[in-house]
Amino acid sequence: MFRLAVKSVRHNPKRLILTAVAVALGVMLVAATLTLTNALSSGFSKLFEEIYAGTDIIVETDPDAVDADEEEGSPFAAADAVLIPDDLEAIRAVDGVERAEGGVQVMGSVLAKDFEPTGDLTGAGGPPSQLFNWAGDPRIDQSTLVEGSGPAADDEMVLDLDSAPSLGYEIGDTVSVATETGVSEFELVGLVRFGESNSLQGATLGYMTEAAALELTGDDGYQNAAVIVEEGANQDSVAAAIGEVIPDGTRAITGEAKAAEQTEALDEVFQYIDIFAIAFALIALFVGSYIIVNTFRIIVTQRTREFGLMRAIGVTGKQLRRMILLEAVVIALVASTVGLVVGYLGAVGLSMIVESFTGDLFGTVTLPLDAVLASYVLGMIVTVASALIPAIHASTISPMEALREAGTESKKPLHLRNIVGGAMALLGVLAIAVGLYMDLDRPYIYVGVGAVLLVLGVTLLAAQVLVPLAYALKAFLTRLFGIDGKLAANNIHREPRRSANTAAALMIGVMLLALVATFTESLKTVVSDQFAGNNADFFVLDPSGPIPEGALEIIEGEDGVAFVTSTGLAQATVDGVNRSVATVDPETAEQAFDYNNEPGFDQMDGGVFIDPTLKEAGVAVGDELTIEGPEGTATLTVTGEYLNAGDAQVWIPEDIAAEILGEVAIFQSMVVLEDDADVEALREQIVDALAEDYPLVILQSPDAFQQLANQFIDLLLGVISALLAAALIVALLGVANTLLLSVTERTREIGLLRAVGVKRGSVWRMITIESMVMSVFGTILGMLLGVGLGAALVLALQEFGFDTVTVPWMWMAIYTIAAAVAGILAAIWPAWRASRLDILKAIATDG
Amino acid sequence: MTSTPIELAATMRGGTKDYGSGDTAVRALDGLDVDIARHEFTAIMGPSGSGKSTLLHTLAGLDRLTAGQSSIADTIITGLSEAAITQVRRDNIGFVFQSFNLIPSLSAKENITLPLDIAGVDVDPAWFDEIIGILGLGDRLTHLPAELSGGQQQRVAVARALVARPEIIFADEPSGNLDSKSGAELLGFMRRAVKEFGQTIVMVTHDPTAASYSDRILFLEDGRIVDEMREPTADRVLDRMKQMGH
């Protein structure tokens, strides 16, 4: 039987090429993703190994010992100092320790030599700087001095050998380093190389003396310590001994274990990337399954007489079914192998392109075992499962079919299909509604299952709904294209299942595109609605971290500035639960920005506002909340609600916050100018004032800020569209494939048309019209579903500030035109085949 | 061995077959009694719509009777499950159709051995070679059906029917698509199979010349057997058909 299946596949490969390509495309995505993330992971684990290569033991904050209320801390702050010089002495006294040095990391940016502050995002940013204290021992610094000398005086520093020239510095130059407290200047005295090859992924690496580093952090201790053990000493037992002498909340871990821990943490991130990309691959494969179903169904029809003959000479239905499934297995094997190889080569190519920009980033690009497994398993499941229904259909073919003339296929009514389709679509809508609007655990499962049901249901219904609709165009098409249009409409109508499946494959891809477009357009509306309530003239930003207090003081002091109002973000224990807390100035906040709250912040009255999360937890206006921070505890009355979910959970006045939370990192500041101020002139004035100490601080106008947000949203749409491209290509292959197979099936008919004088061009046009009608209808159906689902999603997210559904009209127009063009393209091969048919052979053809 | 039908390869008793239902019902077979003797070449003749093809299909277990029963050798196939009938066909019956006899993707040799391959039975090389020799297919075995002439294709089909030594071979207009020379060759081979190897063959045809190769002809009209002829010649058959109004 296997031999027969292989023979059958080899005998007529043309009808299976597009099917195999469809499977291969999906598999390719899977293989490429897994290969790339595997290479990235091995690249980073190499980096981690290098970072901790020389260091035997690291003493650092114990992640397990961090109190719940201190977890996270403020998002931008550098690690706290956890070791004092006495601790370092205690570590040095441990048996087996050869050397131990405290580590200090400075949060700051090395400015390029020709840096000019502009107050814009452009020109700022770039890769972050990594600034440490210099121990002078490569085992601890992980860097080796390659030129000049190490930093000896407190106004000296060294940079890595790649960054110094790219920032424009030579040894002897003065280097500017911007930190939260201002700009410091150092003399560049030497160049270092990180690890073996200075592969820093584009970051700038710099070292200064311990005293200079401590001065910049403002701390009197170390964030960690690096320990070198004596030769012959056991690292694990020394680490255990050190563990005895270091303060609570810190731990001693070997360099090797630390590298492994970091790699593991990163691998978790890569796993999410894998899941994300594989989701899109699955979509492509799902669309591909429509093509496989169609192909096998058509093949079974075309081979009805062959199967009938086999049945007549004693092949059982079961054997026939097994044979067709074996054919599917053969295709899956070939297609998965092709997909795997192309995916792997694509990943290798991509990694080389990326590395030509970033330098060493990937480890050795090898084909990981899970990519091989996933490729074959997915390819096999999709192909065989899709071939199952046509195979069952084939097994019921009566041996009498062998005796019938070709093309006298019995037609089954669509009633059952409609009932099942309707039920599935209804259930799907129901499941989506339940997932979106009921408060259940894991709502995405309901939404996902519902969406699949809806798509399958609509596919089934499409045979009854879509095809008659297309058929209704007959008069229009006839008028427009004459007999070609009439024949095209008839052809679509003739095989409603086939046409519906073909259009539905495209529908799925377009549906997802329209869904994302609806979502992102609505997101833009949310953004512009929010900016509509804005009175601020500038937003203050600092791309390198929280906004420095000093910078805000300078801005406030400028003539023409009415006031600056800031929002800080911190964590605190609220009634025993760790919550995110935002601080505002109740007097000014509402004047700068129309927050979505009830009432306004100006009526906080020394109390706190709560967000929907707390409201759901049972807290109401008038209740009292006990807020516990590092500096103190306060019990405050809830005086209002902040209505957007997803921002901070508790909002408190900044004067109260100062007492209980201490210094809070500021993440957003707004500047309001006096009424008659010249905005442009004032902006320049402020940027000049900041240039001395805070050159990296940015003043963004609300318009530019909104534009930036929109650009980001467009980028999101672009990325998702690009990932969906695979599914769309597969869908178009499906259109081409269906047409190609139906051209083969209609060989006699087309031959007859040609014989009675229909021109080649007309045949071409007939196939093209068929293709365009199927594509456009699939697209329209997809857009209806996509916009509908997108609207449901937006409405479900109402509490996050989404209140208007924006229909992406422009995108819909683009998709429709693209579908028509794609229809023309998809028709090229089938139409070429059809128009080239040899008339005599076409009429004489048999079976 | 002409007129001693002691052993029966196939029988039908009261065979009735209706197509459709209600007003559109058509009775194709009307209570037929048929015996097919072993080692005999039986031809079934009749005008279009006389039910001759239906008789062949129901005898061979390709189609089911509406009433009555039929058997192959000792097995009553009426009422058997589809799987059981398939088994009977595989083990006891060979087929030669008018057209589309071969699987396009298999070579001539693979087509010939297909019934044995399906049943998982080894090919008897001596028997295979003998058939191939008689049918003159020796140099055509590796060709695909599309590369063979019509006559060669039908000979491959006959070889396939013979290779498993079935109880009975059913042929439906086997020479219908062939020119007269190829047709005569093919029918000659079929006759030899009956005479030399004791094969049983039932053939449906409307061609008097083709029918004259048989030992016995059954004439069908409106689903009933109206006459029988032994040791036919083409002229006698033609005369008989003229009587029937053709």
PDB file of C-alpha atoms in Angstrom, chain A residues 1 3-4 7-8 11 305-306 309-316 319 398-400 402-403 846-847, chain B residues 57 62-63 82 86 89-90 95 97 99-106 110 114-115 117-118 144 160:
ATOM      1  CA  MET A   1       0.000   0.000   0.000  1.00  0.00           C
ATOM      2  CA  ARG A   3       4.396   1.717  -2.494  1.00  0.00           C
ATOM      3  CA  LEU A   4       1.105   2.455  -4.200  1.00  0.00           C
ATOM      4  CA  LYS A   7       3.701   5.883  -6.840  1.00  0.00           C
ATOM      5  CA  SER A   8       0.518   7.849  -6.895  1.00  0.00           C
ATOM      6  CA  HIS A  11       2.874   9.963 -10.833  1.00  0.00           C
ATOM      7  CA  ARG A 305     -12.984   5.868 -11.441  1.00  0.00           C
ATOM      8  CA  GLU A 306      -9.557   4.734 -10.339  1.00  0.00           C
ATOM      9  CA  LEU A 309     -11.732   0.118 -10.229  1.00  0.00           C
ATOM     10  CA  MET A 310      -9.683  -0.726  -7.168  1.00  0.00           C
ATOM     11  CA  ARG A 311     -12.838  -1.421  -5.222  1.00  0.00           C
ATOM     12  CA  ALA A 312     -14.068  -3.636  -8.064  1.00  0.00           C
ATOM     13  CA  ILE A 313     -10.958  -5.771  -8.039  1.00  0.00           C
ATOM     14  CA  GLY A 314     -11.116  -6.272  -4.316  1.00  0.00           C
ATOM     15  CA  VAL A 315      -9.552  -3.329  -2.491  1.00  0.00           C
ATOM     16  CA  THR A 316     -11.535  -2.695   0.689  1.00  0.00           C
ATOM     17  CA  GLN A 319      -7.388  -0.089   2.409  1.00  0.00           C
ATOM     18  CA  SER A 398     -18.890   2.370  -4.863  1.00  0.00           C
ATOM     19  CA  PRO A 399     -17.160   0.014  -7.270  1.00  0.00           C
ATOM     20  CA  MET A 400     -19.879   0.980  -9.737  1.00  0.00           C
ATOM     21  CA  ALA A 402     -15.458   2.674 -12.155  1.00  0.00           C
ATOM     22  CA  LEU A 403     -18.017   1.918 -14.830  1.00  0.00           C
ATOM     23  CA  ASP A 846      -9.877  10.241 -20.561  1.00  0.00           C
ATOM     24  CA  GLY A 847      -9.896   9.821 -16.811  1.00  0.00           C
TER      25      GLY A 847
ATOM     26  CA  HIS B  57     -22.916  -5.934 -12.149  1.00  0.00           C
ATOM     27  CA  LEU B  62     -20.680  -4.680  -7.837  1.00  0.00           C
ATOM     28  CA  ASP B  63     -24.327  -3.761  -7.458  1.00  0.00           C
ATOM     29  CA  GLU B  82     -19.892  -4.575   1.720  1.00  0.00           C
ATOM     30  CA  THR B  86     -15.306  -7.058  -1.451  1.00  0.00           C
ATOM     31  CA  ARG B  89     -14.586 -10.118  -5.391  1.00  0.00           C
ATOM     32  CA  ARG B  90     -10.947 -10.070  -4.414  1.00  0.00           C
ATOM     33  CA  PHE B  95     -12.732  -7.842 -14.193  1.00  0.00           C
ATOM     34  CA  PHE B  97     -13.971  -3.212 -18.396  1.00  0.00           C
ATOM     35  CA  SER B  99     -12.213   1.469 -20.671  1.00  0.00           C
ATOM     36  CA  PHE B 100     -10.319   2.733 -17.675  1.00  0.00           C
ATOM     37  CA  ASN B 101      -9.089  -0.656 -16.626  1.00  0.00           C
ATOM     38  CA  LEU B 102      -5.704   0.367 -15.272  1.00  0.00           C
ATOM     39  CA  ILE B 103      -4.357   2.500 -12.457  1.00  0.00           C
ATOM     40  CA  PRO B 104      -2.576   5.350 -14.268  1.00  0.00           C
ATOM     41  CA  SER B 105       0.292   5.592 -11.795  1.00  0.00           C
ATOM     42  CA  LEU B 106       1.292   1.917 -11.902  1.00  0.00           C
ATOM     43  CA  GLU B 110       2.263  -3.599 -11.264  1.00  0.00           C
ATOM     44  CA  LEU B 114      -2.268  -5.553  -8.177  1.00  0.00           C
ATOM     45  CA  PRO B 115      -4.993  -8.044  -7.093  1.00  0.00           C
ATOM     46  CA  ASP B 117      -0.532  -7.452  -3.964  1.00  0.00           C
ATOM     47  CA  ILE B 118      -3.767  -6.297  -2.367  1.00  0.00           C
ATOM     48  CA  LEU B 144       2.748   3.123 -17.733  1.00  0.00           C
ATOM     49  CA  ARG B 160      -4.638  -8.880 -14.445  1.00  0.00           C
TER      50      ARG B 160
END
